[in-house]
Short mmCIF file of C-alpha atoms in Angstrom, two decimals:
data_model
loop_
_atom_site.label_atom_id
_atom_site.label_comp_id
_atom_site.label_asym_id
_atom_site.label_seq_id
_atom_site.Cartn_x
_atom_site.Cartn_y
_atom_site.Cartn_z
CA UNK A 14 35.55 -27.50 -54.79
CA UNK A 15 32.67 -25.24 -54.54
CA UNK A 16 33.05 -22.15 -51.54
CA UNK A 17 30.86 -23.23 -48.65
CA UNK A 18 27.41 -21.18 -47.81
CA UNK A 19 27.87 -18.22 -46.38
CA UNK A 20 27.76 -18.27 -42.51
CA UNK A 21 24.26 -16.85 -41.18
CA UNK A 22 25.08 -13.65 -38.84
CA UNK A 23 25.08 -14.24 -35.15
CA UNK A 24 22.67 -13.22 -33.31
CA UNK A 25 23.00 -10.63 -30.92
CA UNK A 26 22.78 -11.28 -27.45
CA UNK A 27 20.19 -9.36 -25.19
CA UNK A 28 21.92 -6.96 -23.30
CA UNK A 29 22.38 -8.22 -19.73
CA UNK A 30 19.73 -6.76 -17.14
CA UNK A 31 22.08 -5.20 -14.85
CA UNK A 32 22.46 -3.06 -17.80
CA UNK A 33 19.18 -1.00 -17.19
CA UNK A 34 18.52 2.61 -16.77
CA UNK A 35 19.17 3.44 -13.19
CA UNK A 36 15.58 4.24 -12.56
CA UNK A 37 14.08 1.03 -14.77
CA UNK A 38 16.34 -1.11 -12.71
CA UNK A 39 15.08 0.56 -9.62
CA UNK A 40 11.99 0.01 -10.26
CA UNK A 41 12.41 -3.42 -11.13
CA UNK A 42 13.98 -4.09 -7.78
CA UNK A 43 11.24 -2.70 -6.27
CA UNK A 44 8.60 -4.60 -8.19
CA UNK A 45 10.48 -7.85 -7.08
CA UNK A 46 11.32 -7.22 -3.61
CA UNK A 47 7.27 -6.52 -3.27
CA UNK A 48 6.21 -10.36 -4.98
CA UNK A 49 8.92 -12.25 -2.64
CA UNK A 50 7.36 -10.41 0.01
CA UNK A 51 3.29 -10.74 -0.51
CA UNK A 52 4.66 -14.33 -1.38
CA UNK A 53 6.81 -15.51 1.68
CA UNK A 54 6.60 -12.26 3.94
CA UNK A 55 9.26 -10.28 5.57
CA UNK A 56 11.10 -13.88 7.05
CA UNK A 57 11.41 -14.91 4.01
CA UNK A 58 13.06 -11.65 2.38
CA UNK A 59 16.68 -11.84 1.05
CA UNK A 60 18.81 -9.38 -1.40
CA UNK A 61 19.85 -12.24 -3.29
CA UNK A 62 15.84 -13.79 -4.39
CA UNK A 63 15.51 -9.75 -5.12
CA UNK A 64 18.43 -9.60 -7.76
CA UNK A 65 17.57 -13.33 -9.05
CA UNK A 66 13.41 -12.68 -9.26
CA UNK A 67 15.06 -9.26 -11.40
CA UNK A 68 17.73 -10.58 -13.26
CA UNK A 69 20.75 -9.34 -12.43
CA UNK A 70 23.49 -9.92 -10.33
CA UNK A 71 23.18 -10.24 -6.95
CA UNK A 72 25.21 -7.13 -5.88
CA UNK A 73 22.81 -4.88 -7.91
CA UNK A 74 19.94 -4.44 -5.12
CA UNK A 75 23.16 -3.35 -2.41
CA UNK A 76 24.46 -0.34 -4.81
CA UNK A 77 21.00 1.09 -5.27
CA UNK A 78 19.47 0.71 -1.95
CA UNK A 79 22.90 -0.05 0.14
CA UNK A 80 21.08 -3.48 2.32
CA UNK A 81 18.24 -5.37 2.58
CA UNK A 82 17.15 -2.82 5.19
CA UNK A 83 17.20 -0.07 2.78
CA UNK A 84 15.14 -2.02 -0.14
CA UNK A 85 12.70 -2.62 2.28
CA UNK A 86 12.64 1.49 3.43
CA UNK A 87 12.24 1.94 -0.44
CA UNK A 88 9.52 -0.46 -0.35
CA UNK A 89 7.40 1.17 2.65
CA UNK A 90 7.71 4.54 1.70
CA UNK A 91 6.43 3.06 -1.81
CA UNK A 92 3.68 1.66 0.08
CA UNK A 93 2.50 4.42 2.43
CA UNK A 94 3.00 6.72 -0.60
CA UNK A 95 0.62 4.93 -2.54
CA UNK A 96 -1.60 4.61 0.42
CA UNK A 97 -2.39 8.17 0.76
CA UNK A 98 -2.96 8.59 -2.71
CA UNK A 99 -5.43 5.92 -2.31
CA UNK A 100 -7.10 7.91 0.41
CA UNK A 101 -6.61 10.61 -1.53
CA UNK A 102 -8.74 9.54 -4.50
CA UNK A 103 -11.38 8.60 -2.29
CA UNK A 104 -11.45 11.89 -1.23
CA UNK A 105 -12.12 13.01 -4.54
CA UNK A 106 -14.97 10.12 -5.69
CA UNK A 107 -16.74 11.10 -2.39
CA UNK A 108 -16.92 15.26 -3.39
CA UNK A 109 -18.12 17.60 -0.49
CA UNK A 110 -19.90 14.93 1.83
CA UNK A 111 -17.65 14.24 4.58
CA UNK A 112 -19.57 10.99 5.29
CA UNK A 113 -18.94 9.88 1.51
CA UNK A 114 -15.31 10.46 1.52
CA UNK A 115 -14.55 8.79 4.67
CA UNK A 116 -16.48 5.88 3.32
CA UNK A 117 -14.67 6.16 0.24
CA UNK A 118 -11.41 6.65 2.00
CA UNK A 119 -12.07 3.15 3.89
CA UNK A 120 -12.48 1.72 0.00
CA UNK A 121 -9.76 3.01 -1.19
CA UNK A 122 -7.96 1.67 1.77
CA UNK A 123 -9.08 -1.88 1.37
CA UNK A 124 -8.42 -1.72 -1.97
CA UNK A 125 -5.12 -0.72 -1.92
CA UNK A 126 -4.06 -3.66 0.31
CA UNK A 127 -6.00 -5.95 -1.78
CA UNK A 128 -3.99 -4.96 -4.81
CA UNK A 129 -0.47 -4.54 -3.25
CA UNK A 130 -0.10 -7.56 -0.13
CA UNK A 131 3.35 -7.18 -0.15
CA UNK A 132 3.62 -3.50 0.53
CA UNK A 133 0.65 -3.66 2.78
CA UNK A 134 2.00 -6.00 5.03
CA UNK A 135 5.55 -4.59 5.61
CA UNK A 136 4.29 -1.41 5.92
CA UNK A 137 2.97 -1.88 9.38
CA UNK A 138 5.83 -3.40 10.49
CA UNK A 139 8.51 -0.79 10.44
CA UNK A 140 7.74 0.80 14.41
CA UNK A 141 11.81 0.64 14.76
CA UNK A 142 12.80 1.77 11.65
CA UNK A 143 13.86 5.74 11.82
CA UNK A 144 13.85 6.80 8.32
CA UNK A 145 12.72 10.20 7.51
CA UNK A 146 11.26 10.18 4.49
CA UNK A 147 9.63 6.95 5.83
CA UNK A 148 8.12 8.35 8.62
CA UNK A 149 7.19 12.20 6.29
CA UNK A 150 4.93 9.42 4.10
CA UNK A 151 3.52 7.68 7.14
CA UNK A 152 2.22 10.97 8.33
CA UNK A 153 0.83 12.38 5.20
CA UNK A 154 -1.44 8.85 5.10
CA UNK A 155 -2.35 9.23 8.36
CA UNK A 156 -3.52 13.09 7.83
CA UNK A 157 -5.42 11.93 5.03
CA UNK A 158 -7.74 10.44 7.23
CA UNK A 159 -7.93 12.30 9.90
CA UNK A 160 -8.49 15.78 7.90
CA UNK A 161 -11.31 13.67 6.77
CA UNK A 162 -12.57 12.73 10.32
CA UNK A 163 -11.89 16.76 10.89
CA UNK A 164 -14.14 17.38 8.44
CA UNK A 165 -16.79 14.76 9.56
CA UNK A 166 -16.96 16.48 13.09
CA UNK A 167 -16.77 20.76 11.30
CA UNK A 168 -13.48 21.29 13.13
CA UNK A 169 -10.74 23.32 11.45
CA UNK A 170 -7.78 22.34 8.85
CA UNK A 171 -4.87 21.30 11.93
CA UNK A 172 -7.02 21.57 14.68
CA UNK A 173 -6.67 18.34 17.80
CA UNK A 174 -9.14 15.90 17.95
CA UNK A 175 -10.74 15.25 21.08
CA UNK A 176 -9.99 12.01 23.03
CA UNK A 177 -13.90 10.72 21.74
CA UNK A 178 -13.01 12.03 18.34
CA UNK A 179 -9.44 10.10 18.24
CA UNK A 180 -11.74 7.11 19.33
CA UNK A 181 -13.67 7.31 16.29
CA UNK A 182 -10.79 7.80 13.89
CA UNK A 183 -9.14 4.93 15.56
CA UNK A 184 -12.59 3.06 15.02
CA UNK A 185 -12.63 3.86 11.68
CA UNK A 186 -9.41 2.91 11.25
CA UNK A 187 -9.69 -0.55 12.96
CA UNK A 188 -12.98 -1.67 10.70
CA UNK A 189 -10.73 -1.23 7.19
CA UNK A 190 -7.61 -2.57 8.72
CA UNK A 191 -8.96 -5.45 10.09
CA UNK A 192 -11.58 -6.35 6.77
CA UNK A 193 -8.40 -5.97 4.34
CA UNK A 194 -6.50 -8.46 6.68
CA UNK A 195 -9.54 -10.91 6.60
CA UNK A 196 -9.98 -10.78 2.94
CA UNK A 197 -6.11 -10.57 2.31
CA UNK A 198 -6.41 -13.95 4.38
CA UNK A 199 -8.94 -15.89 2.75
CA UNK A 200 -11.16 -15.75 6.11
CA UNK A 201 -14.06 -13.98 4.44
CA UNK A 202 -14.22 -16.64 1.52
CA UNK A 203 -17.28 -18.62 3.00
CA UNK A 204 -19.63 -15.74 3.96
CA UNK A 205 -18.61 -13.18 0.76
CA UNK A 206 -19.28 -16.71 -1.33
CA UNK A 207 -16.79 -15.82 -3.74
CA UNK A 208 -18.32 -12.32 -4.37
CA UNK A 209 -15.68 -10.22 -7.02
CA UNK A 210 -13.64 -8.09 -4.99
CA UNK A 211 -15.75 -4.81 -6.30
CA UNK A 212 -18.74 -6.44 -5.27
CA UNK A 213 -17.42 -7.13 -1.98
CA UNK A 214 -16.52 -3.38 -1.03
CA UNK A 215 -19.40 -2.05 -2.63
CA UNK A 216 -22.03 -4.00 -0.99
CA UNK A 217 -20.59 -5.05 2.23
CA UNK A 218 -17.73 -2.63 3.08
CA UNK A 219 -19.08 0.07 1.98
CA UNK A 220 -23.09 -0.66 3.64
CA UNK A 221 -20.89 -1.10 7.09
CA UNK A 222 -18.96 1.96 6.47
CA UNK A 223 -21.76 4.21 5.80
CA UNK A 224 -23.65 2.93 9.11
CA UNK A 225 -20.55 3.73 11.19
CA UNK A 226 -19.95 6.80 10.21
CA UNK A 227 -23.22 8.31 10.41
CA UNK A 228 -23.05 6.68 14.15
CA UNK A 229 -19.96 8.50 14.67
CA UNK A 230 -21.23 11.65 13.32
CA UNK A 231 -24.71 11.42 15.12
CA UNK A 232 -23.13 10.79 18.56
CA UNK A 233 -20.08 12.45 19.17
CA UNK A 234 -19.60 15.80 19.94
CA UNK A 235 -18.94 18.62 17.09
CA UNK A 236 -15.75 19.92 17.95
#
């Protein structure tokens, strides 16, 4: 009887995703945690959609981050870190005009929500949460733009803003805010008539910026 056909080698099977490299699996957490939140917001947020949305088990989220609570810290501080070096960059594309970087500043700003909803709308929402680092990255966004409202007005590196000057910041502040929300909300749809989101901060954010701001810095005190 003739020997039967060799047996074809089995196939290895892929190693099992809670077997990443602490940091990829990190990572991956957070990149999961951020779709289930730009999809069903912070009420509809849960460890376990994290570890199924990554692929591994559902206690994997709690040893790296400890709770839901702590992804979402990781998350935020994510978020306001990549904020600033939003801002940041806008700094740079607007060089030595302080007009041009605040405008670009309020792109970059937009922009950044536009790319990351579910970072940009937790981040806003975590007035009760005490973390350190989170608040450390909160801060250095928030003196990213007002260094550049310093600069708009010729005050010093650290020096206070007045009470008008705080107004303008906070004016500023409300115009980007409030168009990323819009936009992030489909509300803008009809009048931007389904304008490419470059199109739409260059030619209407950024006109309405630029007007502002030389408002602000033609009728507010210098310092």
């Amino acid at each position: 009887m003739p020997a039967s056909p060799p047996k074809p080698p089995r196939a290895r099977s892929a190693a099992p995703r809670d077997a990443y490299h602490h940091g990829a699996l990190r990572e991956a957490l957070l990149e999961a945690a951020e779709g289930l939140l730009a999809e069903r917001g912070l009420e509809g947020f849960s460890l376990r959609e994290v570890a199924r949305r990554s692929g591994v088990s559902p206690a994997a989220p709690a040893h790296h981050f400890g709770d839901a609570h702590g992804l979402l810290t990781a998350v935020a501080i994510q978020a306001f870190d990549g904020l600033r070096e939003a801002l940041e960059a806008g700094n740079a594309r607007g060089g030595d005009d302080p007009i041009a970087r605040l405008r670009e500043q309020g792109l970059g700003y937009v922009g950044f929500a536009l790319r990351y909803p579910g970072r940009f709308g937790l981040m806003f929402r975590c007035e009760d949460n005490h973390d350190a680092q989170l608040r450390q990255s909160g801060r250095a966004a928030y003196g990213v733009l007002e260094d550049g409202m310093r600069a708009l007005y010729r005050l010093p590196s650290q020096a206070p803003l007045s009470a008008t000057q705080l107004q303008g910041l906070l004016a500023v502040w409300s115009v980007v805010h409030g168009f990323a929300h819009l936009q992030l909300a489909h509300q803008l749809d009809d009048a931007l008539q389904g304008a490419p989101r470059e199109a739409v901060l260059r030619n209407t954010l950024a006109p309405l910026l630029e007007q502002q701001l030389r408002g602000l810095a033609a009728d507010l005190p210098q310092g």
